[in-house]
GROMACS .gro file of C-alpha atoms in nm:
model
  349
    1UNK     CA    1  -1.267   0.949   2.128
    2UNK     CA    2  -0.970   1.051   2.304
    3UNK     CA    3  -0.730   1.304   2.194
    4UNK     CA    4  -0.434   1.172   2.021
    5UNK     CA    5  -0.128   1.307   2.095
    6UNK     CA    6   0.124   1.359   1.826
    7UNK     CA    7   0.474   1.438   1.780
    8UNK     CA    8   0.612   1.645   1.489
    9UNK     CA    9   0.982   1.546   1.371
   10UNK     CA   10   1.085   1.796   1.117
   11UNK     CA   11   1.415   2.032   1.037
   12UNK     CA   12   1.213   2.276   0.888
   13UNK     CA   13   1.071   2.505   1.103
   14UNK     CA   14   0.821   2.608   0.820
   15UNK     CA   15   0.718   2.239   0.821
   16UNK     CA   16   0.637   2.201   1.149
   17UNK     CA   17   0.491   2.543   1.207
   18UNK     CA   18   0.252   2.376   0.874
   19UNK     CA   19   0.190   2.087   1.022
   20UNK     CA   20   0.125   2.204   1.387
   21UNK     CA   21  -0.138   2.432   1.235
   22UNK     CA   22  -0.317   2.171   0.992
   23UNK     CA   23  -0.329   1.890   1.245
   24UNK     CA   24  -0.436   2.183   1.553
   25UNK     CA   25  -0.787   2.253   1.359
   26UNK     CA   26  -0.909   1.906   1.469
   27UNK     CA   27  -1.009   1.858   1.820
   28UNK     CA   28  -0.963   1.496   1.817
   29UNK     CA   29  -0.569   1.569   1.746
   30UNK     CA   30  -0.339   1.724   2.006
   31UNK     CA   31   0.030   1.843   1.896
   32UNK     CA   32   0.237   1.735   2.215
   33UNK     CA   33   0.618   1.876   2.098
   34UNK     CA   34   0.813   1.921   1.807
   35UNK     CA   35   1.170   1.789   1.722
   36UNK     CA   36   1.403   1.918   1.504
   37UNK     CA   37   1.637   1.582   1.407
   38UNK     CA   38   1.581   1.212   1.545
   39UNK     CA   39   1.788   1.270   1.835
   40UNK     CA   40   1.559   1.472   1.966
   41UNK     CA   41   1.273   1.297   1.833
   42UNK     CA   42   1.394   1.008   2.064
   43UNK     CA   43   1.447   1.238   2.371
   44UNK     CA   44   1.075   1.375   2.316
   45UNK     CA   45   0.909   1.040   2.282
   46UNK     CA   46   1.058   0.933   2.600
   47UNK     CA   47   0.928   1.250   2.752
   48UNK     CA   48   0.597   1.343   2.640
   49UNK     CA   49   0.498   0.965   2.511
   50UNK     CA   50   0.291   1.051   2.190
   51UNK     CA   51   0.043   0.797   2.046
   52UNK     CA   52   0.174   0.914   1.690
   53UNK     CA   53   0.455   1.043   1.541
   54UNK     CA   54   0.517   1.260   1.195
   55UNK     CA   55   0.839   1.218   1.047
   56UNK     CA   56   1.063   1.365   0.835
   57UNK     CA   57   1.353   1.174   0.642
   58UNK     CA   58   1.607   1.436   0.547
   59UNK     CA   59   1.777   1.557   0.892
   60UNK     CA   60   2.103   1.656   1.035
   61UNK     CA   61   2.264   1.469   1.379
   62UNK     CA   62   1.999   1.128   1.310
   63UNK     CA   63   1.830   1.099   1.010
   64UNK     CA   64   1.449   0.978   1.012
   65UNK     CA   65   1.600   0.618   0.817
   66UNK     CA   66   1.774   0.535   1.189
   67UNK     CA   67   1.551   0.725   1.406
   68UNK     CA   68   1.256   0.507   1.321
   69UNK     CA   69   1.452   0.210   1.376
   70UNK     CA   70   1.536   0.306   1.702
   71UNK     CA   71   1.156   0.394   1.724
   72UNK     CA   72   1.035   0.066   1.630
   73UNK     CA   73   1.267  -0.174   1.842
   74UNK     CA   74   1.249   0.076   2.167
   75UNK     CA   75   0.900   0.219   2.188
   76UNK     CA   76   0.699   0.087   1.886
   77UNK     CA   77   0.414   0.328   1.747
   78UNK     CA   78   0.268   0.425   1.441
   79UNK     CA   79   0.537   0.659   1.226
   80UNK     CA   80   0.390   0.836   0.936
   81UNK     CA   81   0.694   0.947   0.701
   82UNK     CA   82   0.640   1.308   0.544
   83UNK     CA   83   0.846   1.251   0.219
   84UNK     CA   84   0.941   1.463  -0.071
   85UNK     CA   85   0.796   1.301  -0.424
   86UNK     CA   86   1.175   1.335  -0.582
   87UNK     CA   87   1.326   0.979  -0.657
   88UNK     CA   88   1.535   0.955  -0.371
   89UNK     CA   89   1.244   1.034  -0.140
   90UNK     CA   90   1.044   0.804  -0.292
   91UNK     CA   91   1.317   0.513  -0.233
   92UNK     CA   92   1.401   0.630   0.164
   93UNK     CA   93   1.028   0.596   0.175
   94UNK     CA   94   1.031   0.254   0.065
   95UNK     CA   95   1.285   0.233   0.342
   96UNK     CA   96   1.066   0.327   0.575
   97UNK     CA   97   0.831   0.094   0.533
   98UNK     CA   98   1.086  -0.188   0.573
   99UNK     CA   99   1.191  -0.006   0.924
  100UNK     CA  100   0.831  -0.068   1.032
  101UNK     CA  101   0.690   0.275   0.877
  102UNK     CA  102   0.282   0.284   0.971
  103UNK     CA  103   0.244   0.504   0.636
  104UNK     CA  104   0.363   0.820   0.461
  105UNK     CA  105   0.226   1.133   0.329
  106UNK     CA  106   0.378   1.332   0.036
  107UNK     CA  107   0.507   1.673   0.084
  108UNK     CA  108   0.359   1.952  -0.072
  109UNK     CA  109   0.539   2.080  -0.419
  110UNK     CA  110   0.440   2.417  -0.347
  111UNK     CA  111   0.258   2.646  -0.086
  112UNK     CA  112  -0.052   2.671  -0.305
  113UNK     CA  113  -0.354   2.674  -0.074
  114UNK     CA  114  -0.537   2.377  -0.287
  115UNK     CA  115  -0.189   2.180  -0.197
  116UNK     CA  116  -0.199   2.282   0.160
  117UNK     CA  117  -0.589   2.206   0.208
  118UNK     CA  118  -0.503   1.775   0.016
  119UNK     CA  119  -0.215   1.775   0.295
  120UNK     CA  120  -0.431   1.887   0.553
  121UNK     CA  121  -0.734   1.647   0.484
  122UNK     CA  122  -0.463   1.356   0.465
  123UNK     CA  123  -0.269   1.411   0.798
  124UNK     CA  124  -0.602   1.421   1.009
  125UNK     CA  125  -0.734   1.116   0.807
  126UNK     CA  126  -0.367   0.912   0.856
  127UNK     CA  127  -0.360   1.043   1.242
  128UNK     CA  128  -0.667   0.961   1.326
  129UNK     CA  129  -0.662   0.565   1.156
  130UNK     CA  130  -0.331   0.538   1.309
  131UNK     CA  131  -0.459   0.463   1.632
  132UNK     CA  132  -0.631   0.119   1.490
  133UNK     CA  133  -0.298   0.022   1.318
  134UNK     CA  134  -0.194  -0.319   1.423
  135UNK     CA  135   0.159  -0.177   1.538
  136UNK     CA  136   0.273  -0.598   1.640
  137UNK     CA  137   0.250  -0.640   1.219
  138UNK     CA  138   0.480  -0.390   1.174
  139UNK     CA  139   0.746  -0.494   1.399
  140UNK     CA  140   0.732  -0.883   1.332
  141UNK     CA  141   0.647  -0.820   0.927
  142UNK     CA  142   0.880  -0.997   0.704
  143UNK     CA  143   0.975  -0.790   0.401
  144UNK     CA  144   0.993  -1.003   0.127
  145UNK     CA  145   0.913  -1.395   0.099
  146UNK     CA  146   1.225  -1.600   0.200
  147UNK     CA  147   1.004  -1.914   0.115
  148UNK     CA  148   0.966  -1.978  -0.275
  149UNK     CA  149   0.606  -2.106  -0.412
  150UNK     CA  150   0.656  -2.341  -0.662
  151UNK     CA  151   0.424  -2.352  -0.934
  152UNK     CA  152   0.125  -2.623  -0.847
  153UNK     CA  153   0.037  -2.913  -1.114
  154UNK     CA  154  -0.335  -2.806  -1.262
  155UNK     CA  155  -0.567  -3.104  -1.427
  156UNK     CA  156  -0.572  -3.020  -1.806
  157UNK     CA  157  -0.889  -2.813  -1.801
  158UNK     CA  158  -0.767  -2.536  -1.573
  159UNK     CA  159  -0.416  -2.541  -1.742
  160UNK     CA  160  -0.572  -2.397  -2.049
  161UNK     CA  161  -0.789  -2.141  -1.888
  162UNK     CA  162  -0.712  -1.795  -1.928
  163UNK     CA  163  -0.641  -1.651  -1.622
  164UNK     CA  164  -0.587  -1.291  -1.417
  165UNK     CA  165  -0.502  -1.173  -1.075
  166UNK     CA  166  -0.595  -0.831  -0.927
  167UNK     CA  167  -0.511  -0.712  -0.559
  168UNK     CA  168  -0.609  -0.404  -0.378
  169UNK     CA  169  -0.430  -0.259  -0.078
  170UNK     CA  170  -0.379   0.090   0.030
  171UNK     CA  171  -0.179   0.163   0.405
  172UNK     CA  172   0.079  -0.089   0.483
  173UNK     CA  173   0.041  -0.218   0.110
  174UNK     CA  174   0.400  -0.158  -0.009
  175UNK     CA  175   0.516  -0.423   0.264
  176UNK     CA  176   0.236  -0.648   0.229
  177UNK     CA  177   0.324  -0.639  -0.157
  178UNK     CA  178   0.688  -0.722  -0.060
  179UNK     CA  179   0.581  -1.007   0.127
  180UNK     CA  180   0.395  -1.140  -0.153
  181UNK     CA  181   0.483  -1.077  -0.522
  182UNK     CA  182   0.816  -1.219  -0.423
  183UNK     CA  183   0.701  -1.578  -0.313
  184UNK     CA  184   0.543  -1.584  -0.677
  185UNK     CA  185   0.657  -1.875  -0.967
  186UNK     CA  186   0.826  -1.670  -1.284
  187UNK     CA  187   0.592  -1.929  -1.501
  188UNK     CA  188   0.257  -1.791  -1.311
  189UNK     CA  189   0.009  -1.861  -1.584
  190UNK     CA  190  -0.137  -1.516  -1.546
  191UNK     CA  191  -0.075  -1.112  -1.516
  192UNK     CA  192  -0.097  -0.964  -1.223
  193UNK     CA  193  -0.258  -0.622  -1.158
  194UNK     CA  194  -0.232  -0.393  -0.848
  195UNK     CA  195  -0.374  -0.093  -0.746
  196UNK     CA  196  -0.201   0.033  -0.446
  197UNK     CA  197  -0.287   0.403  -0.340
  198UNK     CA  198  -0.016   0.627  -0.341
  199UNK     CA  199   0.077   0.925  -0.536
  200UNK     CA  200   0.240   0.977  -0.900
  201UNK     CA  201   0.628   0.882  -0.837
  202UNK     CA  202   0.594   0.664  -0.504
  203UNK     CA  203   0.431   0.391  -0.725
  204UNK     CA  204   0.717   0.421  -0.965
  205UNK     CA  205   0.983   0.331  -0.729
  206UNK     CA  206   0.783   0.079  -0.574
  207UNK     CA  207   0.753  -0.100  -0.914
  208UNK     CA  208   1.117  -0.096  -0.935
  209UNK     CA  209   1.175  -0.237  -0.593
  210UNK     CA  210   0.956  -0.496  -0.596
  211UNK     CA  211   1.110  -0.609  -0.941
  212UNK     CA  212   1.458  -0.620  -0.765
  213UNK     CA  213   1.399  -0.904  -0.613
  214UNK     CA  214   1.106  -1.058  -0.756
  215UNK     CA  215   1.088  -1.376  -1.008
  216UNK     CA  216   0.832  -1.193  -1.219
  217UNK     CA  217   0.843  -0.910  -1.411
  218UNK     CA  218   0.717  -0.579  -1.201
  219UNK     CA  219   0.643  -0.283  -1.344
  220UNK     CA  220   0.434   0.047  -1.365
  221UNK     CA  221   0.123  -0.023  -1.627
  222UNK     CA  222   0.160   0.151  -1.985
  223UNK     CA  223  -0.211   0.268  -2.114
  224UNK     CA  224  -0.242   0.020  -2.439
  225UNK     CA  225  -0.009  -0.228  -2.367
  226UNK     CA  226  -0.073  -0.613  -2.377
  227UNK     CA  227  -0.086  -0.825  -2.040
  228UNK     CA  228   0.139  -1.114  -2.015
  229UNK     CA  229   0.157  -1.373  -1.838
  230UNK     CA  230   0.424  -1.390  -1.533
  231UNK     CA  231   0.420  -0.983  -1.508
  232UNK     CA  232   0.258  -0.780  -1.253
  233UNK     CA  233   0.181  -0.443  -1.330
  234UNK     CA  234   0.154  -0.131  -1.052
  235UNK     CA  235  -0.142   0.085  -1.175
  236UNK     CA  236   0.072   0.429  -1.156
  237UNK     CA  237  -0.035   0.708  -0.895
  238UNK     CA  238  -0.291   0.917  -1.061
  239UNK     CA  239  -0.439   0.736  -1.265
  240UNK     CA  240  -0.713   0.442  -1.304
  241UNK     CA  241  -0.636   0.125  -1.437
  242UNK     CA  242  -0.852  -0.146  -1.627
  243UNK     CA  243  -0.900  -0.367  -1.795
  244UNK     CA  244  -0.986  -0.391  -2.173
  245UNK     CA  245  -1.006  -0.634  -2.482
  246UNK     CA  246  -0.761  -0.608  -2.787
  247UNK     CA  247  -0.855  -0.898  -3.059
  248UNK     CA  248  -0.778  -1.222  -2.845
  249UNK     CA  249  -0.567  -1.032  -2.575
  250UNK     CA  250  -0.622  -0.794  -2.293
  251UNK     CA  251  -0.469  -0.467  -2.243
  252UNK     CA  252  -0.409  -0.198  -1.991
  253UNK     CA  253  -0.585   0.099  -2.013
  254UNK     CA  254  -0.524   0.385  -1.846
  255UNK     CA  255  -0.732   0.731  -1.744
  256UNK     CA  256  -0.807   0.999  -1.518
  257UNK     CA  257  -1.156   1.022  -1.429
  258UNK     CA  258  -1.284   1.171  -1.166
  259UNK     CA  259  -1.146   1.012  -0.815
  260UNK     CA  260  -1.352   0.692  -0.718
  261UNK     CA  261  -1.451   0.782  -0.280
  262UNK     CA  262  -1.100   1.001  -0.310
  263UNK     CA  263  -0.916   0.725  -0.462
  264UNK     CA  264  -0.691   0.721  -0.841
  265UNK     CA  265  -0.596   0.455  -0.921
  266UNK     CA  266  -0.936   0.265  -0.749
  267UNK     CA  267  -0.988  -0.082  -0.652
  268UNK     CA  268  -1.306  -0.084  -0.708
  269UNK     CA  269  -1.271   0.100  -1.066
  270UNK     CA  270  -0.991  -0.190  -1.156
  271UNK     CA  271  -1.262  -0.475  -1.051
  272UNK     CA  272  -1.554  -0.349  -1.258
  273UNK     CA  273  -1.377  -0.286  -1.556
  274UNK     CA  274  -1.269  -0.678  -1.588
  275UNK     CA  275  -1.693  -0.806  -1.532
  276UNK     CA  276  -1.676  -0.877  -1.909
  277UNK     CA  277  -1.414  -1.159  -1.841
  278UNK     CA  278  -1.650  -1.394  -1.824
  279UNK     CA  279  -1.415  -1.658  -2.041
  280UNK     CA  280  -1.115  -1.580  -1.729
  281UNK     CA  281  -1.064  -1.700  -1.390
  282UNK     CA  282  -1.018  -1.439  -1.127
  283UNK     CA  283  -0.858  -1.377  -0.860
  284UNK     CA  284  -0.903  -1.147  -0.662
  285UNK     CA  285  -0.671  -1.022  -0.341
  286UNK     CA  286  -0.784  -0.802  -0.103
  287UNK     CA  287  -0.505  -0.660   0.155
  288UNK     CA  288  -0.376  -0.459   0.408
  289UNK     CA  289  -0.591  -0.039   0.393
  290UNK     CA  290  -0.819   0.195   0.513
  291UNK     CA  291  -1.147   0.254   0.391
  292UNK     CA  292  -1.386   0.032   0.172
  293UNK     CA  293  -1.206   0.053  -0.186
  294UNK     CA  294  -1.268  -0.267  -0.317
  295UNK     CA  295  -1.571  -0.411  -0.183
  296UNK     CA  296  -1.805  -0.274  -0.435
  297UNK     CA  297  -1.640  -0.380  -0.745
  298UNK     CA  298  -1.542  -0.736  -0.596
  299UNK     CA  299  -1.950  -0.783  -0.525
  300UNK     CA  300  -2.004  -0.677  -0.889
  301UNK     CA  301  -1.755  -0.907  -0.985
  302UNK     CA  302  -1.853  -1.186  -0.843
  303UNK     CA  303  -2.172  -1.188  -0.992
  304UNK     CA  304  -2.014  -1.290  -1.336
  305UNK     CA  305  -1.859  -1.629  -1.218
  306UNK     CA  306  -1.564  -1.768  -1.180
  307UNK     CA  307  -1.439  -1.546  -0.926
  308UNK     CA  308  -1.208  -1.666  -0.596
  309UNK     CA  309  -1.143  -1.417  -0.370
  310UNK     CA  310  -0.886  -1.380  -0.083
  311UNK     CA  311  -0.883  -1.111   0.198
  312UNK     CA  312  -0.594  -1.107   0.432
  313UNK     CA  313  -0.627  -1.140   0.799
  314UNK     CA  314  -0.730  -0.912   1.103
  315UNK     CA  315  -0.420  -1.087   1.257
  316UNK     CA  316  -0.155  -0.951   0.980
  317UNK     CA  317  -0.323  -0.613   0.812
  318UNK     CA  318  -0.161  -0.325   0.961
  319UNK     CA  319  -0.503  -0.197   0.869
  320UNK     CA  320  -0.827  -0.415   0.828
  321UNK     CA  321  -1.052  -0.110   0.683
  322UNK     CA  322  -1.030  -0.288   0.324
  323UNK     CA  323  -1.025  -0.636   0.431
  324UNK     CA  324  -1.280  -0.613   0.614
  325UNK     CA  325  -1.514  -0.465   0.386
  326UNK     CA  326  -1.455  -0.677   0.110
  327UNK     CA  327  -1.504  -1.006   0.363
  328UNK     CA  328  -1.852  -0.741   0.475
  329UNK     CA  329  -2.001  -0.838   0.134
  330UNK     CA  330  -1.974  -1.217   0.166
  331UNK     CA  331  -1.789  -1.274  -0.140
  332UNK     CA  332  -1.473  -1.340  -0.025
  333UNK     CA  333  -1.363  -1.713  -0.048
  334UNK     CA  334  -1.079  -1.725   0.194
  335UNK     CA  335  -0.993  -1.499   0.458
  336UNK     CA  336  -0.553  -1.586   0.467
  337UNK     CA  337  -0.244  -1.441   0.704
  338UNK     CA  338  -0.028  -1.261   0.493
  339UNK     CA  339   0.245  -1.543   0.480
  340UNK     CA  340   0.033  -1.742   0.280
  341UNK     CA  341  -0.120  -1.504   0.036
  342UNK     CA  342   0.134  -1.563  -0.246
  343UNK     CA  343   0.060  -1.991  -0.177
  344UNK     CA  344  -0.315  -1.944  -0.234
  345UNK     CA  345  -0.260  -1.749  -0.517
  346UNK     CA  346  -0.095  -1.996  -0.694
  347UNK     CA  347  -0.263  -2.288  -0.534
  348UNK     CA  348  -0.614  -2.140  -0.587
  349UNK     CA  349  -0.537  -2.016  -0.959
   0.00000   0.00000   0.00000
């Protein structure tokens, strides 16, 4: 593999003295230049042509918010956003993504070495899977649904079913998300449940967002509380979410167990928890992420029966780690571009 060359786009000279040194113990990753606001992010990129670029928001002369846009319509490459966990980083990360942001990465609290070591681990991993991100996705990617999915007529037998959809999606999941949950009916005849991996706050805001201009209902889940129908609920950042039985209802429930291959909240952990719903058709969404997460508890799913399961596209996943896996275990139904998703869902239900 050939080095990748990276450009660090910070006002802090702390933080990019931090992240010169994490990203420098990997061989595979070369640290090109550092910039110290987005105007001179822009000159660098011109200069020294990096294959990646970390990004800060917060910066004097040209914030990150227009540098990347400049980024993405001049030179288009993957941006990873290093963003503070406080609300208003959260929502300029959500921003980001919107601009064409490849992914983010939260900033430490603190200069505790366990906190330095998570960072550390995270930039090589989003570096190195940066250089397989479909970068033509990001520029052309619609961020919410402009087209409206009416709800389809069901024969009288799978009107009555009880029903529930889960989707999984990690990197380049908060657009994919926008470009689906919109497009959904406010009378969807089920709950909808996503895990998306990101940290405790991020999935807050993104809740919040996507229920700005969404039909349904969108919200973080509450451990104990009952699933309706027509709401989709964000498993927060930290912790796992399933699945459980309450009398003639199901409920969120909500823990922290140990980390399922590195991820809480886990697709995989969301999946297996609903196998006892034999009496429910599922649906199942696979999206947009790196790694496996998914796969395993999708197989173990569909072993119980009525199960349909989507993945998205090579073609539209900014990353096809996830997709692919899932579509590795020949249980996925339909393999969909994004911009259809949110039509099979309801079609398909």
């Amino acid at each position: 593999m050939e080095e990748i060359n990276v450009l660090v786009v910070d006002d802090s000279a702390f933080m990019r003295q931090l992240i010169t040194s994490l990203l420098g113990q990997d061989p595979r990753i070369r640290i090109v230049g550092t910039a110290r606001n987005g105007k001179e992010c822009l000159e660098k990129i011109k200069l020294l042509q990096p294959d990646c670029v970390i990004l800060d928001i917060e910066m004097p002369v040209l914030n990150g918010l227009e540098t990347l846009k400049i980024i993405m319509e001049q030179s288009p490459l993957p941006v990873i956003i290093f963003s503070s966990t406080t609300k208003e980083g959260a929502e300029n990360t959500f921003l980001a993504f919107q601009y064409g942001a490849y992914d983010f990465i939260a900033k430490p609290a603190g200069q505790h070495p366990d906190e330095i070591t998570k960072v550390k681990n995270e930039l090589i991993e989003k570096v190195l899977a940066s250089q397989r991100a479909n970068i033509s996705g990001l520029q052309t990617r619609k961020v919410q649904g402009s087209i409206f999915i009416e709800k389809q007529e069901k024969d009288d037998l799978s009107a009555k079913r009880n029903k529930i959809v889960f989707i999984g999606t990690s990197t380049g999941g908060p657009r994919a998300l926008q470009e689906v949950i919109p497009k959904l009916p406010e009378d969807l005849e089920a709950p909808v449940l996503i895990v998306q991996h990101m940290p405790a706050g991020f999935t807050k805001s993104l809740a919040e967002r996507l229920d700005s201009f969404s039909r349904l209902r969108v919200k973080e889940a509450e451990n104990g509380e009952i699933l309706q129908n027509g709401t989709v609920y964000i498993a927060p950042g930290g912790f796992h979410l399933k699945v459980r039985r309450v009398g003639f209802s199901l409920a969120a429930q909500l823990d922290q167990s140990p980390p399922v291959f590195g991820h809480r909240p886990s697709v995989d952990v969301l999946l297996s928890s609903a196998c006892s719903l034999t009496d429910y058709k599922k649906m199942v969404v696979i999206m947009t992420g790196m790694g496996a997460d998914g796969a395993k508890g999708l197989a173990a799913l569909k072993k119980t029966g009525n199960v349909v399961a989507l993945a998205e596209s090579e073609k539209t996943a900014v990353i096809y780690g996830m997709p692919r896996a899932a579509v590795a275990t020949g249980c996925v139904d339909e393999v969909v571009d994004l911009d259809l998703i949110a039509e099979r869902i309801v079609k398909k239900l």
